[in-house]
């Protein structure tokens, strides 16, 4: 039996003949419902709102794989899963371009104050073209600072090159694509003070929680813009809201939040924050590919193979 989050596409063909698919009745699993659905499940297709912890895994004695329909898997206790011989898989690559596109959409929207402009036009109070109206920041030729130059960070760097931007990045080690992308690795302190745009592309780990904190925000230029399409807790949301309110930075483009779906009230109130509801990978094609990839991982695991997208393959024996 395969327990699956409700997905936008029919994954039965990818799961293979005879798979017994159980999905939540009301769009998403409630915790108790998931616990009971997992009792007889061999596989779980999870979404990032599902918190997969040891307590949940303990209630699933037959479980062989947790296929997370996301590239990030901070919602899954991978160590606990490995300890129980359960594979954890994610959906890399297929969402890289969609997420990099949304990153640029937010960067441009925040730089050119499109949220404010849209609200002004819709309010019916726009008085027509004015020389000093909604002046924003240039993007072309500016400096982009990427926190993380993995798959998505590199795809953002590709787009930045099209805008003639200088690209800086920070990472624990030299990124394989840095030379090709002409991206220079600098310490975080240098990145935050030199960049006109700071964009996060790191997984959420203890090391990256609040990597953009009050001190990092204070070090930024007053014209700087922060873009986050990674994970909300990578940015100290209260500190960001404060920096925006005080005019210490010029804007933010945010697709993710510390405690989704809640958003810090000061961010909701900030004209300079462009806010999106965690839609980085939300294109029809990308979401279909993610669902199919997760289903394939389930089929591989249930056939006794190591799923090609397992993030804990060394820790789990087949
Ligand atoms: C979305 O946030 C993902 O990790 O795929």
PDB file of C-alpha atoms and ligand atoms in Angstrom:
ATOM      1  CA  UNK A   1       0.000   0.000   0.000  1.00  0.00           C
ATOM      2  CA  UNK A   2       1.213   3.487  -0.886  1.00  0.00           C
ATOM      3  CA  UNK A   3      -0.001   6.443   1.195  1.00  0.00           C
ATOM      4  CA  UNK A   4       0.246   9.606  -0.807  1.00  0.00           C
ATOM      5  CA  UNK A   5      -0.368  13.291  -0.321  1.00  0.00           C
ATOM      6  CA  UNK A   6      -2.965  14.603  -2.762  1.00  0.00           C
ATOM      7  CA  UNK A   7      -0.988  15.429  -5.928  1.00  0.00           C
ATOM      8  CA  UNK A   8      -1.997  17.413  -9.014  1.00  0.00           C
ATOM      9  CA  UNK A   9      -1.478  14.443 -11.359  1.00  0.00           C
ATOM     10  CA  UNK A  10      -2.388  10.762 -11.482  1.00  0.00           C
ATOM     11  CA  UNK A  11       0.758   8.911 -10.487  1.00  0.00           C
ATOM     12  CA  UNK A  12      -0.664   5.392 -10.777  1.00  0.00           C
ATOM     13  CA  UNK A  13       1.122   4.707 -14.095  1.00  0.00           C
ATOM     14  CA  UNK A  14       4.482   5.582 -12.454  1.00  0.00           C
ATOM     15  CA  UNK A  15       3.717   3.485  -9.404  1.00  0.00           C
ATOM     16  CA  UNK A  16       3.147   0.455 -11.594  1.00  0.00           C
ATOM     17  CA  UNK A  17       0.485  -2.211 -11.899  1.00  0.00           C
ATOM     18  CA  UNK A  18      -1.598  -3.026  -8.888  1.00  0.00           C
ATOM     19  CA  UNK A  19      -0.328  -0.288  -6.551  1.00  0.00           C
ATOM     20  CA  UNK A  20      -2.874   0.352  -3.848  1.00  0.00           C
ATOM     21  CA  UNK A  21      -2.883   4.135  -3.502  1.00  0.00           C
ATOM     22  CA  UNK A  22      -4.396   5.800  -0.430  1.00  0.00           C
ATOM     23  CA  UNK A  23      -4.760   9.596  -0.411  1.00  0.00           C
ATOM     24  CA  UNK A  24      -6.138  12.002   2.208  1.00  0.00           C
ATOM     25  CA  UNK A  25      -9.842  12.657   2.021  1.00  0.00           C
ATOM     26  CA  UNK A  26      -9.741  16.404   2.510  1.00  0.00           C
ATOM     27  CA  UNK A  27      -6.857  17.548   0.342  1.00  0.00           C
ATOM     28  CA  UNK A  28      -4.112  16.950   2.874  1.00  0.00           C
ATOM     29  CA  UNK A  29      -3.354  14.549   5.677  1.00  0.00           C
ATOM     30  CA  UNK A  30      -4.258  15.543   9.173  1.00  0.00           C
ATOM     31  CA  UNK A  31      -1.651  14.138  11.550  1.00  0.00           C
ATOM     32  CA  UNK A  32      -3.920  11.465  13.059  1.00  0.00           C
ATOM     33  CA  UNK A  33      -5.161  10.451   9.635  1.00  0.00           C
ATOM     34  CA  UNK A  34      -1.586  10.085   8.396  1.00  0.00           C
ATOM     35  CA  UNK A  35      -0.587   8.012  11.409  1.00  0.00           C
ATOM     36  CA  UNK A  36      -3.421   5.614  10.719  1.00  0.00           C
ATOM     37  CA  UNK A  37      -2.790   5.571   6.937  1.00  0.00           C
ATOM     38  CA  UNK A  38       0.828   4.657   7.589  1.00  0.00           C
ATOM     39  CA  UNK A  39       0.036   1.620   9.738  1.00  0.00           C
ATOM     40  CA  UNK A  40      -0.200  -0.681   6.739  1.00  0.00           C
ATOM     41  CA  UNK A  41       1.781   1.399   4.251  1.00  0.00           C
ATOM     42  CA  UNK A  42       4.889   0.232   2.395  1.00  0.00           C
ATOM     43  CA  UNK A  43       5.564   3.704   1.036  1.00  0.00           C
ATOM     44  CA  UNK A  44       4.698   7.309   1.770  1.00  0.00           C
ATOM     45  CA  UNK A  45       4.624  10.131  -0.748  1.00  0.00           C
ATOM     46  CA  UNK A  46       4.943  13.234   1.420  1.00  0.00           C
ATOM     47  CA  UNK A  47       4.792  16.960   0.809  1.00  0.00           C
ATOM     48  CA  UNK A  48       6.812  19.514   2.694  1.00  0.00           C
ATOM     49  CA  UNK A  49       3.931  20.371   5.013  1.00  0.00           C
ATOM     50  CA  UNK A  50       3.980  16.799   6.334  1.00  0.00           C
ATOM     51  CA  UNK A  51       6.301  16.559   9.335  1.00  0.00           C
ATOM     52  CA  UNK A  52       7.837  13.121   9.125  1.00  0.00           C
ATOM     53  CA  UNK A  53       9.403  12.465  12.510  1.00  0.00           C
ATOM     54  CA  UNK A  54      10.427   9.375  14.419  1.00  0.00           C
ATOM     55  CA  UNK A  55       7.072   9.098  16.177  1.00  0.00           C
ATOM     56  CA  UNK A  56       5.339   8.899  12.809  1.00  0.00           C
ATOM     57  CA  UNK A  57       7.877   6.427  11.406  1.00  0.00           C
ATOM     58  CA  UNK A  58       7.454   4.259  14.498  1.00  0.00           C
ATOM     59  CA  UNK A  59       3.777   3.892  13.588  1.00  0.00           C
ATOM     60  CA  UNK A  60       4.697   2.558  10.142  1.00  0.00           C
ATOM     61  CA  UNK A  61       6.280  -0.872  10.602  1.00  0.00           C
ATOM     62  CA  UNK A  62       6.240  -1.798   6.877  1.00  0.00           C
ATOM     63  CA  UNK A  63       7.469   1.508   5.521  1.00  0.00           C
ATOM     64  CA  UNK A  64      10.365   1.241   3.055  1.00  0.00           C
ATOM     65  CA  UNK A  65      10.455   4.717   1.577  1.00  0.00           C
ATOM     66  CA  UNK A  66       9.409   8.303   2.224  1.00  0.00           C
ATOM     67  CA  UNK A  67       9.290  10.067  -1.142  1.00  0.00           C
ATOM     68  CA  UNK A  68       9.201  13.799  -0.474  1.00  0.00           C
ATOM     69  CA  UNK A  69       7.721  15.836  -3.311  1.00  0.00           C
ATOM     70  CA  UNK A  70      10.266  18.652  -2.937  1.00  0.00           C
ATOM     71  CA  UNK A  71      13.975  19.109  -3.356  1.00  0.00           C
ATOM     72  CA  UNK A  72      14.326  20.213   0.279  1.00  0.00           C
ATOM     73  CA  UNK A  73      13.672  17.563   2.906  1.00  0.00           C
ATOM     74  CA  UNK A  74      14.070  19.402   6.196  1.00  0.00           C
ATOM     75  CA  UNK A  75      10.521  18.229   7.047  1.00  0.00           C
ATOM     76  CA  UNK A  76      11.814  14.649   7.271  1.00  0.00           C
ATOM     77  CA  UNK A  77      13.937  13.277  10.099  1.00  0.00           C
ATOM     78  CA  UNK A  78      16.373  11.536   7.755  1.00  0.00           C
ATOM     79  CA  UNK A  79      18.469  10.105  10.569  1.00  0.00           C
ATOM     80  CA  UNK A  80      15.440   8.477  12.168  1.00  0.00           C
ATOM     81  CA  UNK A  81      14.367   7.081   8.794  1.00  0.00           C
ATOM     82  CA  UNK A  82      17.851   5.712   8.103  1.00  0.00           C
ATOM     83  CA  UNK A  83      17.901   4.112  11.547  1.00  0.00           C
ATOM     84  CA  UNK A  84      14.693   2.303  10.657  1.00  0.00           C
ATOM     85  CA  UNK A  85      15.998   1.203   7.242  1.00  0.00           C
ATOM     86  CA  UNK A  86      13.689   3.593   5.371  1.00  0.00           C
ATOM     87  CA  UNK A  87      14.823   5.434   2.252  1.00  0.00           C
ATOM     88  CA  UNK A  88      14.135   9.146   1.966  1.00  0.00           C
ATOM     89  CA  UNK A  89      13.992  10.585  -1.540  1.00  0.00           C
ATOM     90  CA  UNK A  90      13.572  14.087  -2.966  1.00  0.00           C
ATOM     91  CA  UNK A  91      12.908  15.647  -6.378  1.00  0.00           C
ATOM     92  CA  UNK A  92      16.093  17.382  -7.530  1.00  0.00           C
ATOM     93  CA  UNK A  93      16.785  18.927 -10.968  1.00  0.00           C
ATOM     94  CA  UNK A  94      13.228  18.955 -12.296  1.00  0.00           C
ATOM     95  CA  UNK A  95      12.378  22.109 -10.332  1.00  0.00           C
ATOM     96  CA  UNK A  96      15.659  23.967 -10.764  1.00  0.00           C
ATOM     97  CA  UNK A  97      14.617  26.221 -13.635  1.00  0.00           C
ATOM     98  CA  UNK A  98      11.136  26.968 -12.297  1.00  0.00           C
ATOM     99  CA  UNK A  99      12.584  27.990  -8.934  1.00  0.00           C
ATOM    100  CA  UNK A 100      15.348  30.076 -10.506  1.00  0.00           C
ATOM    101  CA  UNK A 101      12.721  31.794 -12.676  1.00  0.00           C
ATOM    102  CA  UNK A 102      10.629  32.652  -9.626  1.00  0.00           C
ATOM    103  CA  UNK A 103      13.726  33.926  -7.840  1.00  0.00           C
ATOM    104  CA  UNK A 104      14.315  36.354 -10.664  1.00  0.00           C
ATOM    105  CA  UNK A 105      10.651  37.301 -10.769  1.00  0.00           C
ATOM    106  CA  UNK A 106      10.821  38.254  -7.074  1.00  0.00           C
ATOM    107  CA  UNK A 107      14.158  40.004  -7.493  1.00  0.00           C
ATOM    108  CA  UNK A 108      12.812  42.122 -10.347  1.00  0.00           C
ATOM    109  CA  UNK A 109       9.467  42.737  -8.643  1.00  0.00           C
ATOM    110  CA  UNK A 110      11.160  43.941  -5.450  1.00  0.00           C
ATOM    111  CA  UNK A 111      13.760  46.022  -7.338  1.00  0.00           C
ATOM    112  CA  UNK A 112      11.124  47.755  -9.467  1.00  0.00           C
ATOM    113  CA  UNK A 113       8.473  47.934  -6.708  1.00  0.00           C
ATOM    114  CA  UNK A 114       5.886  46.040  -8.722  1.00  0.00           C
ATOM    115  CA  UNK A 115       3.798  45.062  -5.696  1.00  0.00           C
ATOM    116  CA  UNK A 116       3.350  48.714  -4.778  1.00  0.00           C
ATOM    117  CA  UNK A 117       2.670  49.611  -8.403  1.00  0.00           C
ATOM    118  CA  UNK A 118       0.035  46.931  -8.765  1.00  0.00           C
ATOM    119  CA  UNK A 119      -1.685  48.004  -5.582  1.00  0.00           C
ATOM    120  CA  UNK A 120      -1.635  51.634  -6.727  1.00  0.00           C
ATOM    121  CA  UNK A 121      -3.200  50.865 -10.115  1.00  0.00           C
ATOM    122  CA  UNK A 122      -5.841  48.573  -8.599  1.00  0.00           C
ATOM    123  CA  UNK A 123      -6.728  51.160  -5.945  1.00  0.00           C
ATOM    124  CA  UNK A 124      -8.070  53.475  -8.633  1.00  0.00           C
ATOM    125  CA  UNK A 125      -6.090  56.355  -7.134  1.00  0.00           C
ATOM    126  CA  UNK A 126      -3.208  56.395  -9.607  1.00  0.00           C
ATOM    127  CA  UNK A 127      -2.923  59.935 -10.953  1.00  0.00           C
ATOM    128  CA  UNK A 128      -0.816  59.181 -14.034  1.00  0.00           C
ATOM    129  CA  UNK A 129       2.887  59.248 -14.930  1.00  0.00           C
ATOM    130  CA  UNK A 130       5.095  61.209 -12.596  1.00  0.00           C
ATOM    131  CA  UNK A 131       8.844  61.700 -12.853  1.00  0.00           C
ATOM    132  CA  UNK A 132       9.508  60.628  -9.281  1.00  0.00           C
ATOM    133  CA  UNK A 133       6.955  57.869  -8.953  1.00  0.00           C
ATOM    134  CA  UNK A 134       7.951  54.489  -7.530  1.00  0.00           C
ATOM    135  CA  UNK A 135      11.641  54.816  -8.226  1.00  0.00           C
ATOM    136  CA  UNK A 136      13.331  51.482  -7.693  1.00  0.00           C
ATOM    137  CA  UNK A 137      16.744  49.884  -8.037  1.00  0.00           C
ATOM    138  CA  UNK A 138      18.644  49.034 -11.221  1.00  0.00           C
ATOM    139  CA  UNK A 139      19.235  45.339 -11.761  1.00  0.00           C
ATOM    140  CA  UNK A 140      21.398  45.262 -14.889  1.00  0.00           C
ATOM    141  CA  UNK A 141      25.084  45.497 -14.110  1.00  0.00           C
ATOM    142  CA  UNK A 142      24.580  45.197 -10.339  1.00  0.00           C
ATOM    143  CA  UNK A 143      26.083  42.668  -7.936  1.00  0.00           C
ATOM    144  CA  UNK A 144      24.195  39.537  -6.967  1.00  0.00           C
ATOM    145  CA  UNK A 145      25.248  37.663  -3.826  1.00  0.00           C
ATOM    146  CA  UNK A 146      24.146  34.038  -3.729  1.00  0.00           C
ATOM    147  CA  UNK A 147      24.080  32.148  -0.458  1.00  0.00           C
ATOM    148  CA  UNK A 148      24.653  28.701  -1.947  1.00  0.00           C
ATOM    149  CA  UNK A 149      25.713  27.864  -5.499  1.00  0.00           C
ATOM    150  CA  UNK A 150      24.164  24.436  -5.892  1.00  0.00           C
ATOM    151  CA  UNK A 151      21.724  23.533  -8.634  1.00  0.00           C
ATOM    152  CA  UNK A 152      19.260  26.373  -8.054  1.00  0.00           C
ATOM    153  CA  UNK A 153      21.867  28.973  -7.106  1.00  0.00           C
ATOM    154  CA  UNK A 154      23.777  28.175 -10.312  1.00  0.00           C
ATOM    155  CA  UNK A 155      20.588  28.479 -12.384  1.00  0.00           C
ATOM    156  CA  UNK A 156      19.999  31.908 -10.827  1.00  0.00           C
ATOM    157  CA  UNK A 157      23.614  32.845 -11.688  1.00  0.00           C
ATOM    158  CA  UNK A 158      22.954  31.861 -15.320  1.00  0.00           C
ATOM    159  CA  UNK A 159      20.008  34.279 -15.390  1.00  0.00           C
ATOM    160  CA  UNK A 160      22.066  36.989 -13.663  1.00  0.00           C
ATOM    161  CA  UNK A 161      24.683  36.790 -16.401  1.00  0.00           C
ATOM    162  CA  UNK A 162      21.966  37.671 -18.901  1.00  0.00           C
ATOM    163  CA  UNK A 163      21.481  40.876 -16.886  1.00  0.00           C
ATOM    164  CA  UNK A 164      25.202  41.603 -16.936  1.00  0.00           C
ATOM    165  CA  UNK A 165      25.438  41.143 -13.174  1.00  0.00           C
ATOM    166  CA  UNK A 166      28.571  40.412 -11.170  1.00  0.00           C
ATOM    167  CA  UNK A 167      27.991  37.237  -9.181  1.00  0.00           C
ATOM    168  CA  UNK A 168      29.389  36.536  -5.721  1.00  0.00           C
ATOM    169  CA  UNK A 169      28.591  33.424  -3.743  1.00  0.00           C
ATOM    170  CA  UNK A 170      29.228  31.958  -0.366  1.00  0.00           C
ATOM    171  CA  UNK A 171      29.504  28.228   0.284  1.00  0.00           C
ATOM    172  CA  UNK A 172      31.477  25.816   2.432  1.00  0.00           C
ATOM    173  CA  UNK A 173      33.692  24.869  -0.526  1.00  0.00           C
ATOM    174  CA  UNK A 174      34.311  25.917  -4.121  1.00  0.00           C
ATOM    175  CA  UNK A 175      31.243  25.220  -6.236  1.00  0.00           C
ATOM    176  CA  UNK A 176      31.923  23.071  -9.321  1.00  0.00           C
ATOM    177  CA  UNK A 177      30.199  25.520 -11.684  1.00  0.00           C
ATOM    178  CA  UNK A 178      31.699  28.707 -10.229  1.00  0.00           C
ATOM    179  CA  UNK A 179      34.403  29.160 -12.867  1.00  0.00           C
ATOM    180  CA  UNK A 180      32.034  28.623 -15.795  1.00  0.00           C
ATOM    181  CA  UNK A 181      29.584  31.112 -14.237  1.00  0.00           C
ATOM    182  CA  UNK A 182      32.368  33.557 -13.347  1.00  0.00           C
ATOM    183  CA  UNK A 183      31.062  33.565  -9.784  1.00  0.00           C
ATOM    184  CA  UNK A 184      33.532  34.544  -7.039  1.00  0.00           C
ATOM    185  CA  UNK A 185      33.439  32.827  -3.659  1.00  0.00           C
ATOM    186  CA  UNK A 186      33.615  35.286  -0.767  1.00  0.00           C
ATOM    187  CA  UNK A 187      32.932  35.054   2.962  1.00  0.00           C
ATOM    188  CA  UNK A 188      29.349  35.775   3.991  1.00  0.00           C
ATOM    189  CA  UNK A 189      30.397  39.066   5.656  1.00  0.00           C
ATOM    190  CA  UNK A 190      31.821  40.312   2.344  1.00  0.00           C
ATOM    191  CA  UNK A 191      28.851  39.062   0.345  1.00  0.00           C
ATOM    192  CA  UNK A 192      26.264  40.858   2.451  1.00  0.00           C
ATOM    193  CA  UNK A 193      28.163  44.147   2.381  1.00  0.00           C
ATOM    194  CA  UNK A 194      29.070  44.072  -1.336  1.00  0.00           C
ATOM    195  CA  UNK A 195      25.912  42.705  -2.925  1.00  0.00           C
ATOM    196  CA  UNK A 196      23.035  44.782  -4.264  1.00  0.00           C
ATOM    197  CA  UNK A 197      20.858  41.661  -4.153  1.00  0.00           C
ATOM    198  CA  UNK A 198      21.275  38.813  -1.659  1.00  0.00           C
ATOM    199  CA  UNK A 199      19.482  35.624  -2.669  1.00  0.00           C
ATOM    200  CA  UNK A 200      19.312  32.438  -0.616  1.00  0.00           C
ATOM    201  CA  UNK A 201      19.789  29.021  -2.226  1.00  0.00           C
ATOM    202  CA  UNK A 202      20.879  26.815   0.646  1.00  0.00           C
ATOM    203  CA  UNK A 203      19.124  23.925   2.366  1.00  0.00           C
ATOM    204  CA  UNK A 204      17.774  24.563   5.864  1.00  0.00           C
ATOM    205  CA  UNK A 205      20.238  23.034   8.328  1.00  0.00           C
ATOM    206  CA  UNK A 206      21.390  24.065  11.819  1.00  0.00           C
ATOM    207  CA  UNK A 207      24.213  25.986  10.071  1.00  0.00           C
ATOM    208  CA  UNK A 208      21.909  27.946   7.772  1.00  0.00           C
ATOM    209  CA  UNK A 209      19.076  28.719  10.222  1.00  0.00           C
ATOM    210  CA  UNK A 210      18.995  32.544  10.426  1.00  0.00           C
ATOM    211  CA  UNK A 211      22.078  32.772   8.201  1.00  0.00           C
ATOM    212  CA  UNK A 212      20.593  36.156   7.288  1.00  0.00           C
ATOM    213  CA  UNK A 213      20.187  37.639  10.757  1.00  0.00           C
ATOM    214  CA  UNK A 214      20.057  41.152  12.194  1.00  0.00           C
ATOM    215  CA  UNK A 215      23.838  41.557  11.902  1.00  0.00           C
ATOM    216  CA  UNK A 216      23.878  40.429   8.258  1.00  0.00           C
ATOM    217  CA  UNK A 217      21.018  42.807   7.474  1.00  0.00           C
ATOM    218  CA  UNK A 218      22.800  45.679   9.211  1.00  0.00           C
ATOM    219  CA  UNK A 219      25.862  45.068   7.052  1.00  0.00           C
ATOM    220  CA  UNK A 220      23.852  45.384   3.819  1.00  0.00           C
ATOM    221  CA  UNK A 221      23.634  48.521   1.698  1.00  0.00           C
ATOM    222  CA  UNK A 222      20.547  50.689   2.256  1.00  0.00           C
ATOM    223  CA  UNK A 223      19.683  49.940  -1.389  1.00  0.00           C
ATOM    224  CA  UNK A 224      20.010  46.155  -0.937  1.00  0.00           C
ATOM    225  CA  UNK A 225      17.244  43.668  -1.638  1.00  0.00           C
ATOM    226  CA  UNK A 226      16.919  40.228  -0.013  1.00  0.00           C
ATOM    227  CA  UNK A 227      15.334  37.382  -1.985  1.00  0.00           C
ATOM    228  CA  UNK A 228      14.403  34.090  -0.348  1.00  0.00           C
ATOM    229  CA  UNK A 229      13.097  31.125  -2.322  1.00  0.00           C
ATOM    230  CA  UNK A 230      14.923  28.573  -0.122  1.00  0.00           C
ATOM    231  CA  UNK A 231      13.425  28.047   3.331  1.00  0.00           C
ATOM    232  CA  UNK A 232      11.852  30.670   5.581  1.00  0.00           C
ATOM    233  CA  UNK A 233      13.931  29.967   8.695  1.00  0.00           C
ATOM    234  CA  UNK A 234      17.152  30.735   6.776  1.00  0.00           C
ATOM    235  CA  UNK A 235      16.201  34.393   7.341  1.00  0.00           C
ATOM    236  CA  UNK A 236      15.376  35.947  10.711  1.00  0.00           C
ATOM    237  CA  UNK A 237      11.955  37.171   9.643  1.00  0.00           C
ATOM    238  CA  UNK A 238      11.483  39.593  12.555  1.00  0.00           C
ATOM    239  CA  UNK A 239      14.904  41.141  11.898  1.00  0.00           C
ATOM    240  CA  UNK A 240      14.086  41.430   8.193  1.00  0.00           C
ATOM    241  CA  UNK A 241      10.752  43.107   8.932  1.00  0.00           C
ATOM    242  CA  UNK A 242      12.554  45.543  11.222  1.00  0.00           C
ATOM    243  CA  UNK A 243      15.274  46.299   8.656  1.00  0.00           C
ATOM    244  CA  UNK A 244      12.587  47.061   6.066  1.00  0.00           C
ATOM    245  CA  UNK A 245      10.581  49.213   8.457  1.00  0.00           C
ATOM    246  CA  UNK A 246      13.678  51.240   9.383  1.00  0.00           C
ATOM    247  CA  UNK A 247      14.742  51.603   5.754  1.00  0.00           C
ATOM    248  CA  UNK A 248      18.012  49.776   6.479  1.00  0.00           C
ATOM    249  CA  UNK A 249      17.526  47.839   3.241  1.00  0.00           C
ATOM    250  CA  UNK A 250      15.384  48.711   0.218  1.00  0.00           C
ATOM    251  CA  UNK A 251      13.224  45.654  -0.226  1.00  0.00           C
ATOM    252  CA  UNK A 252      12.624  41.918  -0.080  1.00  0.00           C
ATOM    253  CA  UNK A 253      11.144  39.277  -2.350  1.00  0.00           C
ATOM    254  CA  UNK A 254       9.975  36.320  -0.314  1.00  0.00           C
ATOM    255  CA  UNK A 255       8.476  33.001  -1.380  1.00  0.00           C
ATOM    256  CA  UNK A 256       9.041  31.255   1.951  1.00  0.00           C
ATOM    257  CA  UNK A 257       8.392  32.138   5.589  1.00  0.00           C
ATOM    258  CA  UNK A 258       9.548  31.004   8.998  1.00  0.00           C
ATOM    259  CA  UNK A 259       6.218  29.590  10.129  1.00  0.00           C
ATOM    260  CA  UNK A 260       4.152  29.005   6.988  1.00  0.00           C
ATOM    261  CA  UNK A 261       1.381  29.821   6.359  1.00  0.00           C
ATOM    262  CA  UNK A 262       1.811  32.542   9.015  1.00  0.00           C
ATOM    263  CA  UNK A 263       3.715  35.637   7.903  1.00  0.00           C
ATOM    264  CA  UNK A 264       5.206  38.189  10.278  1.00  0.00           C
ATOM    265  CA  UNK A 265       2.630  41.019  10.580  1.00  0.00           C
ATOM    266  CA  UNK A 266       5.279  43.668   9.940  1.00  0.00           C
ATOM    267  CA  UNK A 267       6.138  41.984   6.645  1.00  0.00           C
ATOM    268  CA  UNK A 268       2.471  41.933   5.685  1.00  0.00           C
ATOM    269  CA  UNK A 269       2.399  45.644   6.474  1.00  0.00           C
ATOM    270  CA  UNK A 270       5.596  46.452   4.584  1.00  0.00           C
ATOM    271  CA  UNK A 271       5.120  48.015   1.171  1.00  0.00           C
ATOM    272  CA  UNK A 272       8.670  47.045   0.282  1.00  0.00           C
ATOM    273  CA  UNK A 273       8.159  43.305   0.713  1.00  0.00           C
ATOM    274  CA  UNK A 274       6.930  41.342  -2.300  1.00  0.00           C
ATOM    275  CA  UNK A 275       5.323  38.188  -0.917  1.00  0.00           C
ATOM    276  CA  UNK A 276       4.522  34.903  -2.664  1.00  0.00           C
ATOM    277  CA  UNK A 277       2.883  31.791  -1.177  1.00  0.00           C
ATOM    278  CA  UNK A 278       5.758  29.270  -1.582  1.00  0.00           C
ATOM    279  CA  UNK A 279       5.272  28.770  -5.317  1.00  0.00           C
ATOM    280  CA  UNK A 280       8.909  28.358  -6.419  1.00  0.00           C
ATOM    281  CA  UNK A 281       8.256  25.104  -8.257  1.00  0.00           C
ATOM    282  CA  UNK A 282       4.592  25.759  -9.038  1.00  0.00           C
ATOM    283  CA  UNK A 283       4.363  25.319 -12.778  1.00  0.00           C
ATOM    284  CA  UNK A 284       2.161  22.636 -14.271  1.00  0.00           C
ATOM    285  CA  UNK A 285       5.052  20.834 -15.944  1.00  0.00           C
ATOM    286  CA  UNK A 286       7.375  21.019 -12.954  1.00  0.00           C
ATOM    287  CA  UNK A 287       4.824  19.800 -10.444  1.00  0.00           C
ATOM    288  CA  UNK A 288       3.940  16.897 -12.744  1.00  0.00           C
ATOM    289  CA  UNK A 289       7.614  15.958 -13.038  1.00  0.00           C
ATOM    290  CA  UNK A 290       8.063  16.169  -9.272  1.00  0.00           C
ATOM    291  CA  UNK A 291       5.067  13.900  -8.657  1.00  0.00           C
ATOM    292  CA  UNK A 292       6.258  11.397 -11.256  1.00  0.00           C
ATOM    293  CA  UNK A 293       9.757  11.424  -9.800  1.00  0.00           C
ATOM    294  CA  UNK A 294       8.438  10.696  -6.311  1.00  0.00           C
ATOM    295  CA  UNK A 295       6.264   7.880  -7.661  1.00  0.00           C
ATOM    296  CA  UNK A 296       9.233   6.379  -9.497  1.00  0.00           C
ATOM    297  CA  UNK A 297      11.252   6.430  -6.287  1.00  0.00           C
ATOM    298  CA  UNK A 298       8.474   4.477  -4.590  1.00  0.00           C
ATOM    299  CA  UNK A 299       8.404   1.919  -7.393  1.00  0.00           C
ATOM    300  CA  UNK A 300      12.180   1.471  -7.186  1.00  0.00           C
ATOM    301  CA  UNK A 301      12.135   1.028  -3.416  1.00  0.00           C
ATOM    302  CA  UNK A 302       9.231  -1.424  -3.506  1.00  0.00           C
ATOM    303  CA  UNK A 303      11.066  -3.423  -6.183  1.00  0.00           C
ATOM    304  CA  UNK A 304      13.931  -3.813  -3.701  1.00  0.00           C
ATOM    305  CA  UNK A 305      16.234  -1.329  -5.406  1.00  0.00           C
ATOM    306  CA  UNK A 306      17.947   1.769  -4.019  1.00  0.00           C
ATOM    307  CA  UNK A 307      15.873   4.684  -5.348  1.00  0.00           C
ATOM    308  CA  UNK A 308      17.943   6.845  -7.691  1.00  0.00           C
ATOM    309  CA  UNK A 309      16.883   9.960  -5.756  1.00  0.00           C
ATOM    310  CA  UNK A 310      17.579   8.572  -2.268  1.00  0.00           C
ATOM    311  CA  UNK A 311      19.305  11.110  -0.001  1.00  0.00           C
ATOM    312  CA  UNK A 312      20.320   8.446   2.520  1.00  0.00           C
ATOM    313  CA  UNK A 313      21.417   5.593   0.231  1.00  0.00           C
ATOM    314  CA  UNK A 314      24.667   4.969   2.153  1.00  0.00           C
ATOM    315  CA  UNK A 315      22.834   4.668   5.437  1.00  0.00           C
ATOM    316  CA  UNK A 316      20.107   2.224   4.404  1.00  0.00           C
ATOM    317  CA  UNK A 317      20.803  -1.355   3.388  1.00  0.00           C
ATOM    318  CA  UNK A 318      18.524  -3.051   0.852  1.00  0.00           C
TER     319      UNK A 318
HETATM  320  C1  LIG B   1      10.185  23.437  -2.328  1.00  0.00           C
HETATM  321  O1  LIG B   1      10.262  24.268  -1.486  1.00  0.00           O
HETATM  322  C2  LIG B   1      11.100  22.361  -2.500  1.00  0.00           C
HETATM  323  O2  LIG B   1      11.980  22.125  -1.650  1.00  0.00           O
HETATM  324  O3  LIG B   1      10.970  21.651  -3.506  1.00  0.00           O
END
